[in-house]
JSON list of C-alpha atoms in Angstrom, two decimals:
[
{"chain": "V", "resi": 263, "resn": "TRP", "atom": "CA", "xyz": [17.12, 13.01, -8.26]},
{"chain": "V", "resi": 264, "resn": "ARG", "atom": "CA", "xyz": [17.47, 15.94, -6.14]},
{"chain": "V", "resi": 265, "resn": "LYS", "atom": "CA", "xyz": [14.05, 16.22, -4.87]},
{"chain": "V", "resi": 266, "resn": "ILE", "atom": "CA", "xyz": [13.99, 13.23, -4.10]},
{"chain": "V", "resi": 267, "resn": "ALA", "atom": "CA", "xyz": [16.94, 12.80, -1.86]},
{"chain": "V", "resi": 268, "resn": "GLU", "atom": "CA", "xyz": [15.41, 16.28, 0.17]},
{"chain": "V", "resi": 269, "resn": "LYS", "atom": "CA", "xyz": [12.24, 14.36, 0.78]},
{"chain": "V", "resi": 270, "resn": "MET", "atom": "CA", "xyz": [13.68, 11.71, 1.84]},
{"chain": "V", "resi": 271, "resn": "VAL", "atom": "CA", "xyz": [16.18, 13.47, 4.58]},
{"chain": "V", "resi": 272, "resn": "GLN", "atom": "CA", "xyz": [12.77, 15.37, 5.65]},
{"chain": "V", "resi": 273, "resn": "SER", "atom": "CA", "xyz": [11.02, 12.22, 6.20]},
{"chain": "V", "resi": 274, "resn": "ALA", "atom": "CA", "xyz": [14.04, 10.36, 8.05]},
{"chain": "V", "resi": 275, "resn": "PHE", "atom": "CA", "xyz": [14.66, 13.31, 10.76]},
{"chain": "V", "resi": 276, "resn": "THR", "atom": "CA", "xyz": [11.54, 14.87, 11.47]},
{"chain": "V", "resi": 277, "resn": "ALA", "atom": "CA", "xyz": [9.14, 11.60, 11.33]},
{"chain": "V", "resi": 278, "resn": "PRO", "atom": "CA", "xyz": [10.14, 9.19, 14.32]},
{"chain": "V", "resi": 279, "resn": "HIS", "atom": "CA", "xyz": [10.17, 6.08, 12.48]},
{"chain": "V", "resi": 280, "resn": "VAL", "atom": "CA", "xyz": [8.68, 2.57, 13.61]},
{"chain": "V", "resi": 281, "resn": "THR", "atom": "CA", "xyz": [8.69, -0.22, 11.78]},
{"chain": "V", "resi": 282, "resn": "HIS", "atom": "CA", "xyz": [6.22, -3.59, 12.29]},
{"chain": "V", "resi": 283, "resn": "VAL", "atom": "CA", "xyz": [6.62, -6.37, 10.47]},
{"chain": "V", "resi": 284, "resn": "ASP", "atom": "CA", "xyz": [4.06, -9.35, 9.85]},
{"chain": "V", "resi": 285, "resn": "GLU", "atom": "CA", "xyz": [3.19, -11.36, 7.14]},
{"chain": "V", "resi": 286, "resn": "ALA", "atom": "CA", "xyz": [0.17, -12.79, 5.26]},
{"chain": "V", "resi": 287, "resn": "ASP", "atom": "CA", "xyz": [-0.66, -15.94, 3.53]},
{"chain": "V", "resi": 288, "resn": "MET", "atom": "CA", "xyz": [-0.98, -14.79, 0.13]},
{"chain": "V", "resi": 289, "resn": "THR", "atom": "CA", "xyz": [-2.48, -18.05, -1.26]},
{"chain": "V", "resi": 290, "resn": "ALA", "atom": "CA", "xyz": [-6.16, -17.38, -1.87]},
{"chain": "V", "resi": 291, "resn": "LEU", "atom": "CA", "xyz": [-5.63, -14.26, -3.05]},
{"chain": "V", "resi": 292, "resn": "VAL", "atom": "CA", "xyz": [-2.98, -15.95, -6.09]},
{"chain": "V", "resi": 293, "resn": "ALA", "atom": "CA", "xyz": [-5.66, -18.56, -7.03]},
{"chain": "V", "resi": 294, "resn": "LEU", "atom": "CA", "xyz": [-7.96, -15.97, -6.79]},
{"chain": "V", "resi": 295, "resn": "ARG", "atom": "CA", "xyz": [-5.90, -13.83, -9.37]},
{"chain": "V", "resi": 296, "resn": "ALA", "atom": "CA", "xyz": [-5.38, -16.82, -11.79]},
{"chain": "V", "resi": 297, "resn": "ARG", "atom": "CA", "xyz": [-8.99, -17.50, -12.11]},
{"chain": "V", "resi": 298, "resn": "ALA", "atom": "CA", "xyz": [-9.34, -13.79, -13.13]},
{"chain": "V", "resi": 299, "resn": "LYS", "atom": "CA", "xyz": [-6.67, -13.28, -15.22]},
{"chain": "V", "resi": 300, "resn": "ALA", "atom": "CA", "xyz": [-7.63, -13.96, -18.42]},
{"chain": "V", "resi": 301, "resn": "VAL", "atom": "CA", "xyz": [-10.98, -12.42, -17.86]},
{"chain": "V", "resi": 302, "resn": "ALA", "atom": "CA", "xyz": [-9.28, -9.03, -16.64]},
{"chain": "V", "resi": 303, "resn": "ALA", "atom": "CA", "xyz": [-7.26, -9.13, -19.92]},
{"chain": "V", "resi": 304, "resn": "GLU", "atom": "CA", "xyz": [-10.68, -9.12, -21.87]},
{"chain": "V", "resi": 305, "resn": "ARG", "atom": "CA", "xyz": [-11.84, -6.28, -20.35]},
{"chain": "V", "resi": 306, "resn": "GLY", "atom": "CA", "xyz": [-8.13, -4.69, -21.12]},
{"chain": "V", "resi": 307, "resn": "ALA", "atom": "CA", "xyz": [-6.49, -4.54, -17.69]},
{"chain": "V", "resi": 308, "resn": "LYS", "atom": "CA", "xyz": [-3.42, -6.34, -16.48]},
{"chain": "V", "resi": 309, "resn": "LEU", "atom": "CA", "xyz": [-4.04, -7.72, -13.47]},
{"chain": "V", "resi": 310, "resn": "SER", "atom": "CA", "xyz": [-1.53, -7.54, -10.86]},
{"chain": "V", "resi": 311, "resn": "TYR", "atom": "CA", "xyz": [-1.43, -7.83, -6.72]},
{"chain": "V", "resi": 312, "resn": "LEU", "atom": "CA", "xyz": [-1.84, -3.90, -6.75]},
{"chain": "V", "resi": 313, "resn": "PRO", "atom": "CA", "xyz": [-4.88, -3.37, -6.80]},
{"chain": "V", "resi": 314, "resn": "PHE", "atom": "CA", "xyz": [-5.83, -6.22, -4.22]},
{"chain": "V", "resi": 315, "resn": "VAL", "atom": "CA", "xyz": [-3.90, -4.87, -2.21]},
{"chain": "V", "resi": 316, "resn": "ILE", "atom": "CA", "xyz": [-5.06, -1.18, -2.20]},
{"chain": "V", "resi": 317, "resn": "LYS", "atom": "CA", "xyz": [-8.68, -2.51, -1.91]},
{"chain": "V", "resi": 318, "resn": "ALA", "atom": "CA", "xyz": [-7.29, -4.09, 1.91]},
{"chain": "V", "resi": 319, "resn": "CYS", "atom": "CA", "xyz": [-5.51, -0.64, 2.77]},
{"chain": "V", "resi": 320, "resn": "VAL", "atom": "CA", "xyz": [-8.64, 1.32, 2.38]},
{"chain": "V", "resi": 321, "resn": "ALA", "atom": "CA", "xyz": [-11.07, -1.37, 4.00]},
{"chain": "V", "resi": 322, "resn": "ALA", "atom": "CA", "xyz": [-8.09, -1.11, 6.86]},
{"chain": "V", "resi": 323, "resn": "LEU", "atom": "CA", "xyz": [-7.96, 2.64, 6.68]},
{"chain": "V", "resi": 324, "resn": "LYS", "atom": "CA", "xyz": [-11.71, 3.28, 6.74]},
{"chain": "V", "resi": 325, "resn": "ARG", "atom": "CA", "xyz": [-11.32, 1.28, 10.12]},
{"chain": "V", "resi": 326, "resn": "PHE", "atom": "CA", "xyz": [-8.27, 2.87, 11.68]},
{"chain": "V", "resi": 327, "resn": "PRO", "atom": "CA", "xyz": [-8.65, 6.26, 10.02]},
{"chain": "V", "resi": 328, "resn": "HIS", "atom": "CA", "xyz": [-5.75, 8.28, 12.07]},
{"chain": "V", "resi": 329, "resn": "PHE", "atom": "CA", "xyz": [-3.23, 6.51, 9.49]},
{"chain": "V", "resi": 330, "resn": "ASN", "atom": "CA", "xyz": [-5.19, 8.19, 6.31]},
{"chain": "V", "resi": 331, "resn": "ALA", "atom": "CA", "xyz": [-3.97, 11.58, 7.54]},
{"chain": "V", "resi": 332, "resn": "SER", "atom": "CA", "xyz": [-0.90, 14.32, 7.28]},
{"chain": "V", "resi": 333, "resn": "PHE", "atom": "CA", "xyz": [0.88, 15.49, 10.68]},
{"chain": "V", "resi": 334, "resn": "ASP", "atom": "CA", "xyz": [0.77, 19.71, 10.38]},
{"chain": "V", "resi": 335, "resn": "HIS", "atom": "CA", "xyz": [4.08, 20.06, 11.82]},
{"chain": "V", "resi": 336, "resn": "GLU", "atom": "CA", "xyz": [3.87, 24.41, 12.67]},
{"chain": "V", "resi": 337, "resn": "ALA", "atom": "CA", "xyz": [-0.14, 23.58, 14.12]},
{"chain": "V", "resi": 338, "resn": "GLY", "atom": "CA", "xyz": [1.71, 20.55, 15.49]},
{"chain": "V", "resi": 339, "resn": "GLU", "atom": "CA", "xyz": [-1.64, 18.49, 14.98]},
{"chain": "V", "resi": 340, "resn": "MET", "atom": "CA", "xyz": [-3.15, 15.45, 12.61]},
{"chain": "V", "resi": 341, "resn": "VAL", "atom": "CA", "xyz": [-5.07, 16.25, 9.89]},
{"chain": "V", "resi": 342, "resn": "LEU", "atom": "CA", "xyz": [-7.51, 13.32, 9.58]},
{"chain": "V", "resi": 343, "resn": "LYS", "atom": "CA", "xyz": [-9.00, 13.14, 5.91]},
{"chain": "V", "resi": 344, "resn": "SER", "atom": "CA", "xyz": [-11.78, 12.16, 4.19]},
{"chain": "V", "resi": 345, "resn": "TYR", "atom": "CA", "xyz": [-10.53, 10.77, 1.26]},
{"chain": "V", "resi": 346, "resn": "TYR", "atom": "CA", "xyz": [-8.40, 7.85, -0.05]},
{"chain": "V", "resi": 347, "resn": "HIS", "atom": "CA", "xyz": [-5.50, 8.83, -2.30]},
{"chain": "V", "resi": 348, "resn": "ILE", "atom": "CA", "xyz": [-3.15, 6.11, -2.43]},
{"chain": "V", "resi": 349, "resn": "GLY", "atom": "CA", "xyz": [0.37, 6.26, -3.28]},
{"chain": "V", "resi": 350, "resn": "PHE", "atom": "CA", "xyz": [2.59, 3.83, -4.92]},
{"chain": "V", "resi": 351, "resn": "GLY", "atom": "CA", "xyz": [5.91, 3.48, -6.04]},
{"chain": "V", "resi": 352, "resn": "ILE", "atom": "CA", "xyz": [7.18, 3.59, -9.25]},
{"chain": "V", "resi": 353, "resn": "ALA", "atom": "CA", "xyz": [10.76, 2.70, -9.90]},
{"chain": "V", "resi": 354, "resn": "THR", "atom": "CA", "xyz": [12.28, 5.15, -12.71]},
{"chain": "V", "resi": 355, "resn": "ASP", "atom": "CA", "xyz": [15.60, 6.15, -14.36]},
{"chain": "V", "resi": 356, "resn": "GLN", "atom": "CA", "xyz": [14.88, 8.94, -12.05]},
{"chain": "V", "resi": 357, "resn": "GLY", "atom": "CA", "xyz": [14.78, 7.18, -9.05]},
{"chain": "V", "resi": 358, "resn": "LEU", "atom": "CA", "xyz": [11.86, 5.83, -7.24]},
{"chain": "V", "resi": 359, "resn": "LEU", "atom": "CA", "xyz": [9.04, 7.94, -7.22]},
{"chain": "V", "resi": 360, "resn": "VAL", "atom": "CA", "xyz": [4.98, 7.41, -6.49]},
{"chain": "V", "resi": 361, "resn": "GLY", "atom": "CA", "xyz": [2.21, 7.80, -8.10]},
{"chain": "V", "resi": 362, "resn": "VAL", "atom": "CA", "xyz": [-1.20, 8.60, -7.15]},
{"chain": "V", "resi": 363, "resn": "ILE", "atom": "CA", "xyz": [-4.73, 7.05, -7.44]},
{"chain": "V", "resi": 364, "resn": "ARG", "atom": "CA", "xyz": [-7.20, 9.69, -6.24]},
{"chain": "V", "resi": 365, "resn": "ASP", "atom": "CA", "xyz": [-10.13, 8.23, -4.20]},
{"chain": "V", "resi": 366, "resn": "ALA", "atom": "CA", "xyz": [-9.32, 4.62, -4.15]},
{"chain": "V", "resi": 367, "resn": "ASP", "atom": "CA", "xyz": [-12.29, 3.61, -2.47]},
{"chain": "V", "resi": 368, "resn": "ARG", "atom": "CA", "xyz": [-14.66, 4.49, -5.60]},
{"chain": "V", "resi": 369, "resn": "LYS", "atom": "CA", "xyz": [-12.69, 2.21, -7.99]},
{"chain": "V", "resi": 370, "resn": "SER", "atom": "CA", "xyz": [-13.51, -1.38, -8.82]},
{"chain": "V", "resi": 371, "resn": "ILE", "atom": "CA", "xyz": [-10.40, -3.97, -9.05]},
{"chain": "V", "resi": 372, "resn": "LEU", "atom": "CA", "xyz": [-10.92, -3.67, -12.92]},
{"chain": "V", "resi": 373, "resn": "ASP", "atom": "CA", "xyz": [-10.70, -0.08, -12.15]},
{"chain": "V", "resi": 374, "resn": "LEU", "atom": "CA", "xyz": [-7.33, 0.39, -10.55]},
{"chain": "V", "resi": 375, "resn": "ALA", "atom": "CA", "xyz": [-5.83, -2.71, -12.35]},
{"chain": "V", "resi": 376, "resn": "ARG", "atom": "CA", "xyz": [-6.05, 0.22, -15.21]},
{"chain": "V", "resi": 377, "resn": "GLU", "atom": "CA", "xyz": [-5.48, 2.93, -13.19]},
{"chain": "V", "resi": 378, "resn": "THR", "atom": "CA", "xyz": [-2.34, 1.60, -12.06]},
{"chain": "V", "resi": 379, "resn": "GLN", "atom": "CA", "xyz": [-0.71, 0.31, -15.33]},
{"chain": "V", "resi": 380, "resn": "GLU", "atom": "CA", "xyz": [-1.17, 3.33, -17.10]},
{"chain": "V", "resi": 381, "resn": "VAL", "atom": "CA", "xyz": [-0.19, 6.08, -14.38]},
{"chain": "V", "resi": 382, "resn": "ALA", "atom": "CA", "xyz": [2.98, 4.60, -14.00]},
{"chain": "V", "resi": 383, "resn": "ALA", "atom": "CA", "xyz": [3.70, 4.82, -17.78]},
{"chain": "V", "resi": 384, "resn": "ARG", "atom": "CA", "xyz": [2.62, 7.80, -17.86]},
{"chain": "V", "resi": 385, "resn": "VAL", "atom": "CA", "xyz": [5.08, 8.62, -14.46]},
{"chain": "V", "resi": 386, "resn": "ARG", "atom": "CA", "xyz": [7.89, 6.64, -15.86]},
{"chain": "V", "resi": 387, "resn": "GLU", "atom": "CA", "xyz": [7.57, 8.32, -19.44]},
{"chain": "V", "resi": 388, "resn": "GLY", "atom": "CA", "xyz": [7.53, 11.91, -17.59]},
{"chain": "V", "resi": 389, "resn": "LYS", "atom": "CA", "xyz": [4.44, 12.63, -18.68]},
{"chain": "V", "resi": 390, "resn": "ALA", "atom": "CA", "xyz": [2.54, 12.49, -15.40]},
{"chain": "V", "resi": 391, "resn": "THR", "atom": "CA", "xyz": [0.06, 15.38, -14.01]},
{"chain": "V", "resi": 392, "resn": "LEU", "atom": "CA", "xyz": [0.10, 17.28, -10.77]},
{"chain": "V", "resi": 393, "resn": "ASP", "atom": "CA", "xyz": [-2.63, 15.02, -9.62]},
{"chain": "V", "resi": 394, "resn": "GLU", "atom": "CA", "xyz": [-0.58, 11.67, -10.43]},
{"chain": "V", "resi": 395, "resn": "LEU", "atom": "CA", "xyz": [2.57, 12.43, -8.51]},
{"chain": "V", "resi": 396, "resn": "THR", "atom": "CA", "xyz": [1.17, 14.65, -5.88]},
{"chain": "V", "resi": 397, "resn": "GLY", "atom": "CA", "xyz": [-1.95, 14.95, -2.83]},
{"chain": "V", "resi": 398, "resn": "SER", "atom": "CA", "xyz": [-1.69, 10.57, -1.26]},
{"chain": "V", "resi": 399, "resn": "THR", "atom": "CA", "xyz": [-2.51, 9.81, 2.10]},
{"chain": "V", "resi": 400, "resn": "PHE", "atom": "CA", "xyz": [-1.16, 6.80, 2.47]},
{"chain": "V", "resi": 401, "resn": "THR", "atom": "CA", "xyz": [1.57, 4.90, 0.29]},
{"chain": "V", "resi": 402, "resn": "ILE", "atom": "CA", "xyz": [2.82, 1.67, -0.77]},
{"chain": "V", "resi": 403, "resn": "THR", "atom": "CA", "xyz": [6.07, 0.22, -1.61]},
{"chain": "V", "resi": 404, "resn": "ASN", "atom": "CA", "xyz": [6.72, -2.97, -3.10]},
{"chain": "V", "resi": 405, "resn": "PHE", "atom": "CA", "xyz": [10.05, -3.60, -2.57]},
{"chain": "V", "resi": 406, "resn": "GLY", "atom": "CA", "xyz": [8.66, -7.54, -3.28]},
{"chain": "V", "resi": 407, "resn": "SER", "atom": "CA", "xyz": [8.61, -7.16, -6.93]},
{"chain": "V", "resi": 408, "resn": "LEU", "atom": "CA", "xyz": [12.80, -6.47, -7.45]},
{"chain": "V", "resi": 409, "resn": "GLY", "atom": "CA", "xyz": [13.13, -9.66, -5.77]},
{"chain": "V", "resi": 410, "resn": "GLY", "atom": "CA", "xyz": [13.12, -8.40, -1.65]},
{"chain": "V", "resi": 411, "resn": "LEU", "atom": "CA", "xyz": [12.05, -10.10, 0.61]},
{"chain": "V", "resi": 412, "resn": "LEU", "atom": "CA", "xyz": [11.89, -7.24, 3.89]},
{"chain": "V", "resi": 413, "resn": "ALA", "atom": "CA", "xyz": [12.70, -3.45, 4.46]},
{"chain": "V", "resi": 414, "resn": "THR", "atom": "CA", "xyz": [11.80, -0.81, 6.01]},
{"chain": "V", "resi": 415, "resn": "PRO", "atom": "CA", "xyz": [10.54, 1.81, 4.38]},
{"chain": "V", "resi": 416, "resn": "ILE", "atom": "CA", "xyz": [10.57, 5.44, 4.44]},
{"chain": "V", "resi": 417, "resn": "ILE", "atom": "CA", "xyz": [7.40, 7.31, 5.15]},
{"chain": "V", "resi": 418, "resn": "ASN", "atom": "CA", "xyz": [6.25, 9.52, 2.36]},
{"chain": "V", "resi": 419, "resn": "TYR", "atom": "CA", "xyz": [5.67, 12.42, 4.70]},
{"chain": "V", "resi": 420, "resn": "PRO", "atom": "CA", "xyz": [3.80, 14.27, 6.02]},
{"chain": "V", "resi": 421, "resn": "GLU", "atom": "CA", "xyz": [1.66, 11.32, 5.31]},
{"chain": "V", "resi": 422, "resn": "VAL", "atom": "CA", "xyz": [1.38, 9.34, 8.75]},
{"chain": "V", "resi": 423, "resn": "ALA", "atom": "CA", "xyz": [2.54, 6.03, 7.78]},
{"chain": "V", "resi": 424, "resn": "ILE", "atom": "CA", "xyz": [4.05, 3.35, 4.66]},
{"chain": "V", "resi": 425, "resn": "LEU", "atom": "CA", "xyz": [3.00, -0.19, 3.87]},
{"chain": "V", "resi": 426, "resn": "GLY", "atom": "CA", "xyz": [5.92, -1.89, 2.64]},
{"chain": "V", "resi": 427, "resn": "LEU", "atom": "CA", "xyz": [5.35, -5.38, 0.53]},
{"chain": "V", "resi": 428, "resn": "GLY", "atom": "CA", "xyz": [7.33, -8.26, 0.27]},
{"chain": "V", "resi": 429, "resn": "LYS", "atom": "CA", "xyz": [8.49, -10.91, -2.16]},
{"chain": "V", "resi": 430, "resn": "LEU", "atom": "CA", "xyz": [5.95, -13.24, -2.89]},
{"chain": "V", "resi": 431, "resn": "GLN", "atom": "CA", "xyz": [7.40, -16.85, -2.30]},
{"chain": "V", "resi": 432, "resn": "PRO", "atom": "CA", "xyz": [5.87, -19.96, -1.44]},
{"chain": "V", "resi": 433, "resn": "ARG", "atom": "CA", "xyz": [7.06, -21.17, 2.09]},
{"chain": "V", "resi": 434, "resn": "ALA", "atom": "CA", "xyz": [6.53, -23.93, 4.64]},
{"chain": "V", "resi": 435, "resn": "VAL", "atom": "CA", "xyz": [4.39, -23.14, 7.21]},
{"chain": "V", "resi": 436, "resn": "VAL", "atom": "CA", "xyz": [2.45, -24.97, 9.96]},
{"chain": "V", "resi": 437, "resn": "ARG", "atom": "CA", "xyz": [-1.39, -25.14, 9.94]},
{"chain": "V", "resi": 438, "resn": "ASP", "atom": "CA", "xyz": [-3.47, -27.00, 12.47]},
{"chain": "V", "resi": 439, "resn": "GLY", "atom": "CA", "xyz": [0.06, -28.98, 13.81]},
{"chain": "V", "resi": 440, "resn": "GLN", "atom": "CA", "xyz": [1.21, -29.83, 9.55]},
{"chain": "V", "resi": 441, "resn": "VAL", "atom": "CA", "xyz": [3.57, -28.21, 7.20]},
{"chain": "V", "resi": 442, "resn": "VAL", "atom": "CA", "xyz": [2.34, -27.56, 4.07]},
{"chain": "V", "resi": 443, "resn": "PRO", "atom": "CA", "xyz": [3.52, -24.75, 1.51]},
{"chain": "V", "resi": 444, "resn": "ARG", "atom": "CA", "xyz": [1.44, -21.76, 1.10]},
{"chain": "V", "resi": 445, "resn": "ASP", "atom": "CA", "xyz": [2.26, -19.11, -0.56]},
{"chain": "V", "resi": 446, "resn": "MET", "atom": "CA", "xyz": [3.87, -16.20, 1.93]},
{"chain": "V", "resi": 447, "resn": "MET", "atom": "CA", "xyz": [4.61, -12.69, 1.64]},
{"chain": "V", "resi": 448, "resn": "TYR", "atom": "CA", "xyz": [6.14, -10.05, 4.71]},
{"chain": "V", "resi": 449, "resn": "LEU", "atom": "CA", "xyz": [4.55, -6.26, 5.46]},
{"chain": "V", "resi": 450, "resn": "ALA", "atom": "CA", "xyz": [6.68, -3.78, 6.82]},
{"chain": "V", "resi": 451, "resn": "LEU", "atom": "CA", "xyz": [4.32, -1.34, 8.00]},
{"chain": "V", "resi": 452, "resn": "SER", "atom": "CA", "xyz": [6.38, 2.08, 9.04]},
{"chain": "V", "resi": 453, "resn": "PHE", "atom": "CA", "xyz": [4.78, 5.19, 11.07]},
{"chain": "V", "resi": 454, "resn": "ASP", "atom": "CA", "xyz": [5.24, 8.16, 12.53]},
{"chain": "V", "resi": 455, "resn": "HIS", "atom": "CA", "xyz": [4.99, 7.81, 16.50]},
{"chain": "V", "resi": 456, "resn": "ARG", "atom": "CA", "xyz": [4.59, 10.85, 17.67]},
{"chain": "V", "resi": 457, "resn": "ILE", "atom": "CA", "xyz": [0.72, 10.07, 15.41]},
{"chain": "V", "resi": 458, "resn": "VAL", "atom": "CA", "xyz": [0.23, 6.19, 15.91]},
{"chain": "V", "resi": 459, "resn": "ASP", "atom": "CA", "xyz": [1.40, 4.10, 18.39]},
{"chain": "V", "resi": 460, "resn": "GLY", "atom": "CA", "xyz": [2.49, 0.20, 18.19]},
{"chain": "V", "resi": 461, "resn": "GLY", "atom": "CA", "xyz": [-0.76, -1.45, 19.29]},
{"chain": "V", "resi": 462, "resn": "ASP", "atom": "CA", "xyz": [-2.81, 0.37, 16.44]},
{"chain": "V", "resi": 463, "resn": "ALA", "atom": "CA", "xyz": [-0.08, -0.32, 13.95]},
{"chain": "V", "resi": 464, "resn": "VAL", "atom": "CA", "xyz": [-0.66, -4.12, 15.08]},
{"chain": "V", "resi": 465, "resn": "HIS", "atom": "CA", "xyz": [-4.30, -3.76, 14.68]},
{"chain": "V", "resi": 466, "resn": "PHE", "atom": "CA", "xyz": [-4.27, -1.94, 11.20]},
{"chain": "V", "resi": 467, "resn": "THR", "atom": "CA", "xyz": [-1.80, -4.31, 10.00]},
{"chain": "V", "resi": 468, "resn": "SER", "atom": "CA", "xyz": [-3.81, -7.33, 10.88]},
{"chain": "V", "resi": 469, "resn": "ASP", "atom": "CA", "xyz": [-6.86, -5.91, 9.23]},
{"chain": "V", "resi": 470, "resn": "ILE", "atom": "CA", "xyz": [-5.07, -5.17, 5.73]},
{"chain": "V", "resi": 471, "resn": "ILE", "atom": "CA", "xyz": [-3.89, -8.96, 6.40]},
{"chain": "V", "resi": 472, "resn": "ARG", "atom": "CA", "xyz": [-7.68, -10.28, 7.44]},
{"chain": "V", "resi": 473, "resn": "TYR", "atom": "CA", "xyz": [-8.66, -8.96, 3.44]},
{"chain": "V", "resi": 474, "resn": "LEU", "atom": "CA", "xyz": [-5.48, -10.13, 1.56]},
{"chain": "V", "resi": 475, "resn": "GLU", "atom": "CA", "xyz": [-5.59, -13.25, 3.39]},
{"chain": "V", "resi": 476, "resn": "SER", "atom": "CA", "xyz": [-9.88, -13.51, 2.78]},
{"chain": "V", "resi": 477, "resn": "PRO", "atom": "CA", "xyz": [-10.17, -11.40, -0.69]},
{"chain": "V", "resi": 478, "resn": "ASP", "atom": "CA", "xyz": [-13.68, -12.66, -0.63]},
{"chain": "V", "resi": 479, "resn": "LEU", "atom": "CA", "xyz": [-14.17, -10.26, 1.90]},
{"chain": "V", "resi": 480, "resn": "LEU", "atom": "CA", "xyz": [-13.17, -7.33, -0.59]},
{"chain": "V", "resi": 481, "resn": "PHE", "atom": "CA", "xyz": [-16.41, -7.67, -2.36]},
{"chain": "V", "resi": 482, "resn": "LEU", "atom": "CA", "xyz": [-18.53, -7.67, 0.29]},
{"chain": "V", "resi": 483, "resn": "ASP", "atom": "CA", "xyz": [-16.92, -4.72, 3.24]},
{"chain": "V", "resi": 484, "resn": "ALA", "atom": "CA", "xyz": [-14.33, -2.84, 1.24]},
{"chain": "V", "resi": 485, "resn": "VAL", "atom": "CA", "xyz": [-15.69, -1.11, -1.00]}
]
């Protein structure tokens, strides 16, 4: 826990954090996951929403490459990454750790479902490899899985940004002038303001939302 605390302090006091918040209508994705769960189970995968979010993030990172980067403090420059190693938060007895899915852009939804489950299990058991704990280029943290509606996540330094997922829940929203129930979720993107400005953060988050709200796009241009 001491190492985790040191890293959090380094991030908070090194990178000037700004958090942009938006919301995604997850209704279509909820329906897609419900249809696919049985097929995924037959193929040995427990299908959560995380694989879809990873795919959406990778697709957006390809369009906004400066989010898939790190900041070299000594050189004072941004280092763009040509690979997509996606970190995801895992609650353990030792605190929140980050598991890493390497080359997430090369993996299918079912591959990601299996691997996130396997990596999370090994991290919790203290059996994860170094590759499964280090080297991420962008991180996702799901505080919503614990019931949190909204939070401002701390960047997994030296990465440039981190995406926080809020609680997925039905809410009354207005569509075409009518109040209707939809499955909604808040997204909180914390970013390093030395590298990313507010406009970039808005466009990047909107791109992620586009894929989450129209998940069929993930099978067209998010691979």
